[in-house]
Amino acid sequence: MAYESELALHLVPYTAGEQPKDRKFIKLNTNENPFPPSPKVSEAIEGLTESLRLYPDMEATQLRYAISEQFGISPDCVFCGNGSDEVLAFAFAAFFAGKEVCSPDISYSFYPVYASLFGAALRTVPLNEDFTVCVEGLMQGKPIVLANPNAPTSLGLGKESIRRMAEHTLKAEEILLVDEAYADFAREDMTELLHDYENLLIVRTFSKSHGLAGLRVGYALGSQRLISALRCVRDSFNSYPTDRLAQAAATAAMKDSAYTAATVQKVIAAREYSRNRLLEAGIEVLESQTNFLFVRADKEDASGIQRALREEGILVRHFSSERLRPYLRVTVGTMEEMQIVTDALIHHCCPC
Ligand code: PMP
């Protein structure tokens, strides 16, 4: 006998990037935004203390309206949760539990965790040789979940590929779940396809482009039928996943689209600056449509370089699986941070 359930005994949890407390680092290991959120955010949460004795609006009405205006869709087609991780978890429970779901073999590493938590079988499809997502392979099955742009590769698929997968899954009355955590840094986003496919669910976050990773707000966009299923799972788990402060702050951030656009542009400028310098130094870096760079830092294993950078006060992420081992995932910081980090990478990396 054991105190733990069979489920708990067999779970292999997600490992998040380090959040150091002991020392000040140039912190480029968890894809946070180097810039603070819009100044409108602090105005929005000022004076809310008294109201915290009351439970929040479980439907996050104000926030859903702000999001729906941004995307030109009905507020009934928006669902908000405690970070996009929670929204993804609800989506796995609502649409994949007890089913087989197709996903790229290299993608957001929370998907296999949610699959095992909710009793879904994840059928993984290897990425192509060049790390692009194999659309044909994914279309061997249904439903489908993928991050687009993908993590940690930073590459994005175009609208036609997403459209093909949406058509394919629609025929089988299954969903296509596109995790667009990084879409604000990409050339294209897929939200206009929502008008064409009732089986398309897009999940997004305030953690990256809005600089609000500490607030924990994510959301899903999709047809009313899909959103109702998410609400049903939420109300079977926690009726109030977004608190009063989170709703007020995220609403203000969403409305200040000029501020978001300006910070995104600064991140993209720093990203392109570093990528070009690394390429000029002969270091392979994938084309990024995200707020991070995927850098081939070593021919075989970049973990030593990650440790060396840490000694120098720079945190980046390394993944130990075979195909990812030669690479480092480097979040894009401010231009000043990226000058330092690019110099350090050029110093340590072997040109491949
Ligand atoms: N999806 C992807 C692809 C991510 O990289 C992340 C960040 N770890 C998330 C979702 C989750 O973001 P959050 O829970 O902060 O909204």
mmCIF file of N, CA, C and O in Angstrom, residues 31-103:
data_model
loop_
_atom_site.group_PDB
_atom_site.id
_atom_site.type_symbol
_atom_site.label_atom_id
_atom_site.label_comp_id
_atom_site.label_asym_id
_atom_site.label_seq_id
_atom_site.Cartn_x
_atom_site.Cartn_y
_atom_site.Cartn_z
ATOM 1 N N ASN A 31 12.209 32.669 -20.844
ATOM 2 C CA ASN A 31 11.444 33.405 -21.861
ATOM 3 C C ASN A 31 10.512 34.478 -21.305
ATOM 4 O O ASN A 31 9.412 34.701 -21.816
ATOM 5 N N GLU A 32 10.979 35.121 -20.222
ATOM 6 C CA GLU A 32 10.219 36.265 -19.706
ATOM 7 C C GLU A 32 10.549 37.495 -20.542
ATOM 8 O O GLU A 32 11.534 37.517 -21.289
ATOM 9 N N ASN A 33 9.746 38.535 -20.387
ATOM 10 C CA ASN A 33 9.975 39.791 -21.099
ATOM 11 C C ASN A 33 10.975 40.626 -20.301
ATOM 12 O O ASN A 33 10.845 40.736 -19.080
ATOM 13 N N PRO A 34 11.980 41.218 -20.944
ATOM 14 C CA PRO A 34 12.932 42.032 -20.163
ATOM 15 C C PRO A 34 12.342 43.374 -19.745
ATOM 16 O O PRO A 34 12.930 44.069 -18.917
ATOM 17 N N PHE A 35 11.185 43.722 -20.294
ATOM 18 C CA PHE A 35 10.580 45.026 -19.981
ATOM 19 C C PHE A 35 9.390 44.846 -19.041
ATOM 20 O O PHE A 35 8.690 43.838 -19.096
ATOM 21 N N PRO A 36 9.145 45.855 -18.190
ATOM 22 C CA PRO A 36 7.999 45.745 -17.277
ATOM 23 C C PRO A 36 6.683 45.869 -18.050
ATOM 24 O O PRO A 36 6.683 46.306 -19.203
ATOM 25 N N PRO A 37 5.573 45.509 -17.403
ATOM 26 C CA PRO A 37 4.284 45.672 -18.092
ATOM 27 C C PRO A 37 3.930 47.145 -18.274
ATOM 28 O O PRO A 37 4.583 48.023 -17.695
ATOM 29 N N SER A 38 2.890 47.403 -19.031
ATOM 30 C CA SER A 38 2.414 48.770 -19.270
ATOM 31 C C SER A 38 2.210 49.529 -17.951
ATOM 32 O O SER A 38 1.717 48.948 -16.979
ATOM 33 N N PRO A 39 2.552 50.823 -17.920
ATOM 34 C CA PRO A 39 2.290 51.615 -16.698
ATOM 35 C C PRO A 39 0.802 51.631 -16.331
ATOM 36 O O PRO A 39 0.439 51.859 -15.174
ATOM 37 N N LYS A 40 -0.054 51.346 -17.289
ATOM 38 C CA LYS A 40 -1.508 51.310 -17.026
ATOM 39 C C LYS A 40 -1.863 50.178 -16.050
ATOM 40 O O LYS A 40 -2.904 50.226 -15.401
ATOM 41 N N VAL A 41 -0.973 49.178 -15.956
ATOM 42 C CA VAL A 41 -1.244 48.034 -15.081
ATOM 43 C C VAL A 41 -1.250 48.463 -13.616
ATOM 44 O O VAL A 41 -2.156 48.123 -12.852
ATOM 45 N N SER A 42 -0.239 49.267 -13.212
ATOM 46 C CA SER A 42 -0.229 49.662 -11.787
ATOM 47 C C SER A 42 -1.405 50.581 -11.469
ATOM 48 O O SER A 42 -1.997 50.485 -10.400
ATOM 49 N N GLU A 43 -1.765 51.445 -12.429
ATOM 50 C CA GLU A 43 -2.955 52.293 -12.192
ATOM 51 C C GLU A 43 -4.192 51.420 -11.974
ATOM 52 O O GLU A 43 -5.027 51.696 -11.122
ATOM 53 N N ALA A 44 -4.285 50.342 -12.749
ATOM 54 C CA ALA A 44 -5.502 49.506 -12.703
ATOM 55 C C ALA A 44 -5.653 48.751 -11.396
ATOM 56 O O ALA A 44 -6.777 48.494 -10.950
ATOM 57 N N ILE A 45 -4.518 48.396 -10.759
ATOM 58 C CA ILE A 45 -4.661 47.590 -9.527
ATOM 59 C C ILE A 45 -4.600 48.439 -8.253
ATOM 60 O O ILE A 45 -4.884 47.960 -7.169
ATOM 61 N N GLU A 46 -4.272 49.738 -8.447
ATOM 62 C CA GLU A 46 -4.224 50.640 -7.295
ATOM 63 C C GLU A 46 -5.639 50.760 -6.714
ATOM 64 O O GLU A 46 -6.609 50.881 -7.469
ATOM 65 N N GLY A 47 -5.736 50.696 -5.417
ATOM 66 C CA GLY A 47 -7.038 50.915 -4.777
ATOM 67 C C GLY A 47 -7.959 49.709 -4.810
ATOM 68 O O GLY A 47 -9.135 49.819 -4.463
ATOM 69 N N LEU A 48 -7.459 48.547 -5.221
ATOM 70 C CA LEU A 48 -8.340 47.368 -5.273
ATOM 71 C C LEU A 48 -8.338 46.561 -3.968
ATOM 72 O O LEU A 48 -9.082 45.598 -3.831
ATOM 73 N N THR A 49 -7.487 46.971 -3.015
ATOM 74 C CA THR A 49 -7.310 46.145 -1.805
ATOM 75 C C THR A 49 -8.635 45.843 -1.113
ATOM 76 O O THR A 49 -8.910 44.698 -0.748
ATOM 77 N N GLU A 50 -9.456 46.879 -0.945
ATOM 78 C CA GLU A 50 -10.709 46.688 -0.214
ATOM 79 C C GLU A 50 -11.586 45.626 -0.892
ATOM 80 O O GLU A 50 -12.222 44.793 -0.232
ATOM 81 N N SER A 51 -11.563 45.617 -2.220
ATOM 82 C CA SER A 51 -12.448 44.700 -2.959
ATOM 83 C C SER A 51 -12.001 43.239 -2.870
ATOM 84 O O SER A 51 -12.735 42.335 -3.249
ATOM 85 N N LEU A 52 -10.771 43.015 -2.319
ATOM 86 C CA LEU A 52 -10.257 41.643 -2.292
ATOM 87 C C LEU A 52 -11.000 40.748 -1.286
ATOM 88 O O LEU A 52 -10.813 39.529 -1.304
ATOM 89 N N ARG A 53 -11.856 41.335 -0.436
ATOM 90 C CA ARG A 53 -12.643 40.474 0.465
ATOM 91 C C ARG A 53 -13.706 39.695 -0.313
ATOM 92 O O ARG A 53 -14.224 38.695 0.152
ATOM 93 N N LEU A 54 -14.019 40.171 -1.518
ATOM 94 C CA LEU A 54 -15.039 39.500 -2.335
ATOM 95 C C LEU A 54 -14.391 38.589 -3.374
ATOM 96 O O LEU A 54 -13.325 38.914 -3.915
ATOM 97 N N TYR A 55 -15.043 37.478 -3.673
ATOM 98 C CA TYR A 55 -14.559 36.614 -4.758
ATOM 99 C C TYR A 55 -14.575 37.387 -6.074
ATOM 100 O O TYR A 55 -15.386 38.302 -6.257
ATOM 101 N N PRO A 56 -13.697 36.995 -6.987
ATOM 102 C CA PRO A 56 -13.694 37.698 -8.278
ATOM 103 C C PRO A 56 -14.845 37.244 -9.188
ATOM 104 O O PRO A 56 -15.521 36.258 -8.885
ATOM 105 N N ASP A 57 -15.011 37.968 -10.287
ATOM 106 C CA ASP A 57 -15.977 37.573 -11.322
ATOM 107 C C ASP A 57 -15.471 36.276 -11.956
ATOM 108 O O ASP A 57 -14.416 36.261 -12.596
ATOM 109 N N MET A 58 -16.202 35.192 -11.778
ATOM 110 C CA MET A 58 -15.686 33.899 -12.272
ATOM 111 C C MET A 58 -15.572 33.865 -13.787
ATOM 112 O O MET A 58 -14.761 33.106 -14.332
ATOM 113 N N GLU A 59 -16.352 34.695 -14.474
ATOM 114 C CA GLU A 59 -16.281 34.704 -15.942
ATOM 115 C C GLU A 59 -15.288 35.741 -16.475
ATOM 116 O O GLU A 59 -15.156 35.894 -17.688
ATOM 117 N N ALA A 60 -14.616 36.469 -15.596
ATOM 118 C CA ALA A 60 -13.617 37.472 -16.006
ATOM 119 C C ALA A 60 -14.169 38.335 -17.148
ATOM 120 O O ALA A 60 -13.514 38.530 -18.177
ATOM 121 N N THR A 61 -15.386 38.848 -16.943
ATOM 122 C CA THR A 61 -16.123 39.505 -18.038
ATOM 123 C C THR A 61 -15.360 40.664 -18.670
ATOM 124 O O THR A 61 -15.205 40.716 -19.890
ATOM 125 N N GLN A 62 -14.869 41.559 -17.814
ATOM 126 C CA GLN A 62 -14.165 42.740 -18.332
ATOM 127 C C GLN A 62 -12.952 42.337 -19.176
ATOM 128 O O GLN A 62 -12.716 42.869 -20.257
ATOM 129 N N LEU A 63 -12.218 41.383 -18.658
ATOM 130 C CA LEU A 63 -11.013 40.923 -19.355
ATOM 131 C C LEU A 63 -11.376 40.236 -20.673
ATOM 132 O O LEU A 63 -10.754 40.475 -21.715
ATOM 133 N N ARG A 64 -12.417 39.415 -20.634
ATOM 134 C CA ARG A 64 -12.820 38.732 -21.879
ATOM 135 C C ARG A 64 -13.272 39.745 -22.928
ATOM 136 O O ARG A 64 -12.999 39.592 -24.115
ATOM 137 N N TYR A 65 -13.942 40.810 -22.479
ATOM 138 C CA TYR A 65 -14.357 41.849 -23.442
ATOM 139 C C TYR A 65 -13.132 42.531 -24.053
ATOM 140 O O TYR A 65 -13.086 42.762 -25.253
ATOM 141 N N ALA A 66 -12.154 42.851 -23.215
ATOM 142 C CA ALA A 66 -10.943 43.522 -23.734
ATOM 143 C C ALA A 66 -10.232 42.621 -24.747
ATOM 144 O O ALA A 66 -9.785 43.077 -25.806
ATOM 145 N N ILE A 67 -10.151 41.325 -24.444
ATOM 146 C CA ILE A 67 -9.489 40.384 -25.362
ATOM 147 C C ILE A 67 -10.297 40.256 -26.647
ATOM 148 O O ILE A 67 -9.749 40.284 -27.759
ATOM 149 N N SER A 68 -11.623 40.158 -26.498
ATOM 150 C CA SER A 68 -12.455 39.949 -27.695
ATOM 151 C C SER A 68 -12.382 41.153 -28.629
ATOM 152 O O SER A 68 -12.373 40.994 -29.850
ATOM 153 N N GLU A 69 -12.278 42.348 -28.054
ATOM 154 C CA GLU A 69 -12.144 43.553 -28.902
ATOM 155 C C GLU A 69 -10.839 43.523 -29.679
ATOM 156 O O GLU A 69 -10.787 43.874 -30.852
ATOM 157 N N GLN A 70 -9.793 43.096 -29.027
ATOM 158 C CA GLN A 70 -8.480 43.024 -29.670
ATOM 159 C C GLN A 70 -8.501 42.115 -30.901
ATOM 160 O O GLN A 70 -7.872 42.390 -31.905
ATOM 161 N N PHE A 71 -9.261 41.013 -30.796
ATOM 162 C CA PHE A 71 -9.238 40.025 -31.886
ATOM 163 C C PHE A 71 -10.474 40.079 -32.780
ATOM 164 O O PHE A 71 -10.596 39.277 -33.718
ATOM 165 N N GLY A 72 -11.405 40.979 -32.485
ATOM 166 C CA GLY A 72 -12.605 41.093 -33.309
ATOM 167 C C GLY A 72 -13.478 39.842 -33.279
ATOM 168 O O GLY A 72 -13.996 39.403 -34.304
ATOM 169 N N ILE A 73 -13.588 39.235 -32.086
ATOM 170 C CA ILE A 73 -14.457 38.058 -31.946
ATOM 171 C C ILE A 73 -15.420 38.295 -30.781
ATOM 172 O O ILE A 73 -15.273 39.272 -30.039
ATOM 173 N N SER A 74 -16.369 37.392 -30.619
ATOM 174 C CA SER A 74 -17.344 37.561 -29.538
ATOM 175 C C SER A 74 -16.698 37.218 -28.185
ATOM 176 O O SER A 74 -15.886 36.283 -28.099
ATOM 177 N N PRO A 75 -17.088 37.936 -27.109
ATOM 178 C CA PRO A 75 -16.565 37.586 -25.772
ATOM 179 C C PRO A 75 -16.918 36.150 -25.377
ATOM 180 O O PRO A 75 -16.237 35.550 -24.548
ATOM 181 N N ASP A 76 -17.962 35.594 -25.991
ATOM 182 C CA ASP A 76 -18.327 34.197 -25.696
ATOM 183 C C ASP A 76 -17.309 33.213 -26.269
ATOM 184 O O ASP A 76 -17.385 32.012 -26.009
ATOM 185 N N CYS A 77 -16.410 33.731 -27.081
ATOM 186 C CA CYS A 77 -15.387 32.869 -27.705
ATOM 187 C C CYS A 77 -14.041 33.008 -27.010
ATOM 188 O O CYS A 77 -12.991 32.672 -27.576
ATOM 189 N N VAL A 78 -14.076 33.565 -25.774
ATOM 190 C CA VAL A 78 -12.828 33.775 -25.022
ATOM 191 C C VAL A 78 -12.955 33.089 -23.650
ATOM 192 O O VAL A 78 -14.000 33.185 -22.996
ATOM 193 N N PHE A 79 -11.885 32.437 -23.233
ATOM 194 C CA PHE A 79 -11.840 31.788 -21.923
ATOM 195 C C PHE A 79 -10.549 32.211 -21.229
ATOM 196 O O PHE A 79 -9.490 32.210 -21.857
ATOM 197 N N CYS A 80 -10.618 32.579 -19.951
ATOM 198 C CA CYS A 80 -9.404 33.014 -19.247
ATOM 199 C C CYS A 80 -9.037 32.044 -18.121
ATOM 200 O O CYS A 80 -9.920 31.507 -17.448
ATOM 201 N N GLY A 81 -7.757 31.860 -17.915
ATOM 202 C CA GLY A 81 -7.302 30.961 -16.854
ATOM 203 C C GLY A 81 -6.037 31.465 -16.194
ATOM 204 O O GLY A 81 -5.493 32.511 -16.565
ATOM 205 N N ASN A 82 -5.574 30.677 -15.218
ATOM 206 C CA ASN A 82 -4.417 31.035 -14.407
ATOM 207 C C ASN A 82 -3.120 30.685 -15.158
ATOM 208 O O ASN A 82 -2.478 29.673 -14.904
ATOM 209 N N GLY A 83 -2.763 31.514 -16.098
ATOM 210 C CA GLY A 83 -1.619 31.222 -16.971
ATOM 211 C C GLY A 83 -2.072 30.306 -18.100
ATOM 212 O O GLY A 83 -3.065 29.575 -17.962
ATOM 213 N N SER A 84 -1.352 30.349 -19.225
ATOM 214 C CA SER A 84 -1.786 29.472 -20.316
ATOM 215 C C SER A 84 -1.515 28.014 -19.968
ATOM 216 O O SER A 84 -2.150 27.114 -20.524
ATOM 217 N N ASP A 85 -0.616 27.758 -19.023
ATOM 218 C CA ASP A 85 -0.426 26.371 -18.582
ATOM 219 C C ASP A 85 -1.743 25.785 -18.081
ATOM 220 O O ASP A 85 -2.095 24.654 -18.409
ATOM 221 N N GLU A 86 -2.471 26.571 -17.285
ATOM 222 C CA GLU A 86 -3.729 26.040 -16.774
ATOM 223 C C GLU A 86 -4.749 25.884 -17.897
ATOM 224 O O GLU A 86 -5.491 24.892 -17.948
ATOM 225 N N VAL A 87 -4.775 26.842 -18.805
ATOM 226 C CA VAL A 87 -5.720 26.759 -19.924
ATOM 227 C C VAL A 87 -5.406 25.503 -20.768
ATOM 228 O O VAL A 87 -6.305 24.774 -21.186
ATOM 229 N N LEU A 88 -4.116 25.246 -20.977
ATOM 230 C CA LEU A 88 -3.721 24.041 -21.726
ATOM 231 C C LEU A 88 -4.151 22.781 -20.967
ATOM 232 O O LEU A 88 -4.653 21.824 -21.567
ATOM 233 N N ALA A 89 -3.960 22.795 -19.660
ATOM 234 C CA ALA A 89 -4.361 21.626 -18.855
ATOM 235 C C ALA A 89 -5.864 21.392 -18.995
ATOM 236 O O ALA A 89 -6.315 20.259 -19.215
ATOM 237 N N PHE A 90 -6.658 22.454 -18.899
ATOM 238 C CA PHE A 90 -8.110 22.313 -19.056
ATOM 239 C C PHE A 90 -8.447 21.778 -20.456
ATOM 240 O O PHE A 90 -9.356 20.976 -20.630
ATOM 241 N N ALA A 91 -7.685 22.238 -21.457
ATOM 242 C CA ALA A 91 -7.947 21.793 -22.828
ATOM 243 C C ALA A 91 -7.629 20.299 -22.973
ATOM 244 O O ALA A 91 -8.372 19.560 -23.629
ATOM 245 N N PHE A 92 -6.540 19.846 -22.348
ATOM 246 C CA PHE A 92 -6.228 18.407 -22.404
ATOM 247 C C PHE A 92 -7.365 17.612 -21.764
ATOM 248 O O PHE A 92 -7.772 16.580 -22.282
ATOM 249 N N ALA A 93 -7.877 18.099 -20.614
ATOM 250 C CA ALA A 93 -8.962 17.385 -19.942
ATOM 251 C C ALA A 93 -10.232 17.415 -20.798
ATOM 252 O O ALA A 93 -10.934 16.409 -20.934
ATOM 253 N N ALA A 94 -10.510 18.572 -21.396
ATOM 254 C CA ALA A 94 -11.774 18.737 -22.133
ATOM 255 C C ALA A 94 -11.787 17.992 -23.463
ATOM 256 O O ALA A 94 -12.836 17.516 -23.895
ATOM 257 N N PHE A 95 -10.641 17.907 -24.137
ATOM 258 C CA PHE A 95 -10.651 17.417 -25.521
ATOM 259 C C PHE A 95 -9.807 16.166 -25.773
ATOM 260 O O PHE A 95 -9.988 15.522 -26.805
ATOM 261 N N PHE A 96 -8.878 15.848 -24.873
ATOM 262 C CA PHE A 96 -7.961 14.736 -25.177
ATOM 263 C C PHE A 96 -8.054 13.567 -24.190
ATOM 264 O O PHE A 96 -7.501 12.502 -24.462
ATOM 265 N N ALA A 97 -8.676 13.769 -23.029
ATOM 266 C CA ALA A 97 -8.701 12.707 -22.016
ATOM 267 C C ALA A 97 -9.232 11.413 -22.645
ATOM 268 O O ALA A 97 -10.263 11.424 -23.309
ATOM 269 N N GLY A 98 -8.492 10.340 -22.449
ATOM 270 C CA GLY A 98 -8.926 9.035 -22.953
ATOM 271 C C GLY A 98 -8.720 8.846 -24.443
ATOM 272 O O GLY A 98 -9.119 7.829 -25.004
ATOM 273 N N LYS A 99 -8.105 9.840 -25.125
ATOM 274 C CA LYS A 99 -7.900 9.730 -26.575
ATOM 275 C C LYS A 99 -6.412 9.679 -26.893
ATOM 276 O O LYS A 99 -5.572 9.902 -26.027
ATOM 277 N N GLU A 100 -6.132 9.441 -28.171
ATOM 278 C CA GLU A 100 -4.758 9.591 -28.644
ATOM 279 C C GLU A 100 -4.647 10.954 -29.301
ATOM 280 O O GLU A 100 -5.516 11.336 -30.089
ATOM 281 N N VAL A 101 -3.595 11.703 -28.966
ATOM 282 C CA VAL A 101 -3.424 13.045 -29.531
ATOM 283 C C VAL A 101 -2.030 13.150 -30.151
ATOM 284 O O VAL A 101 -1.048 12.671 -29.588
ATOM 285 N N CYS A 102 -1.986 13.755 -31.332
ATOM 286 C CA CYS A 102 -0.730 13.867 -32.081
ATOM 287 C C CYS A 102 -0.017 15.161 -31.747
ATOM 288 O O CYS A 102 -0.654 16.224 -31.679
ATOM 289 N N SER A 103 1.302 15.095 -31.591
ATOM 290 C CA SER A 103 2.077 16.289 -31.264
ATOM 291 C C SER A 103 3.505 16.114 -31.796
ATOM 292 O O SER A 103 3.975 14.989 -31.914
#
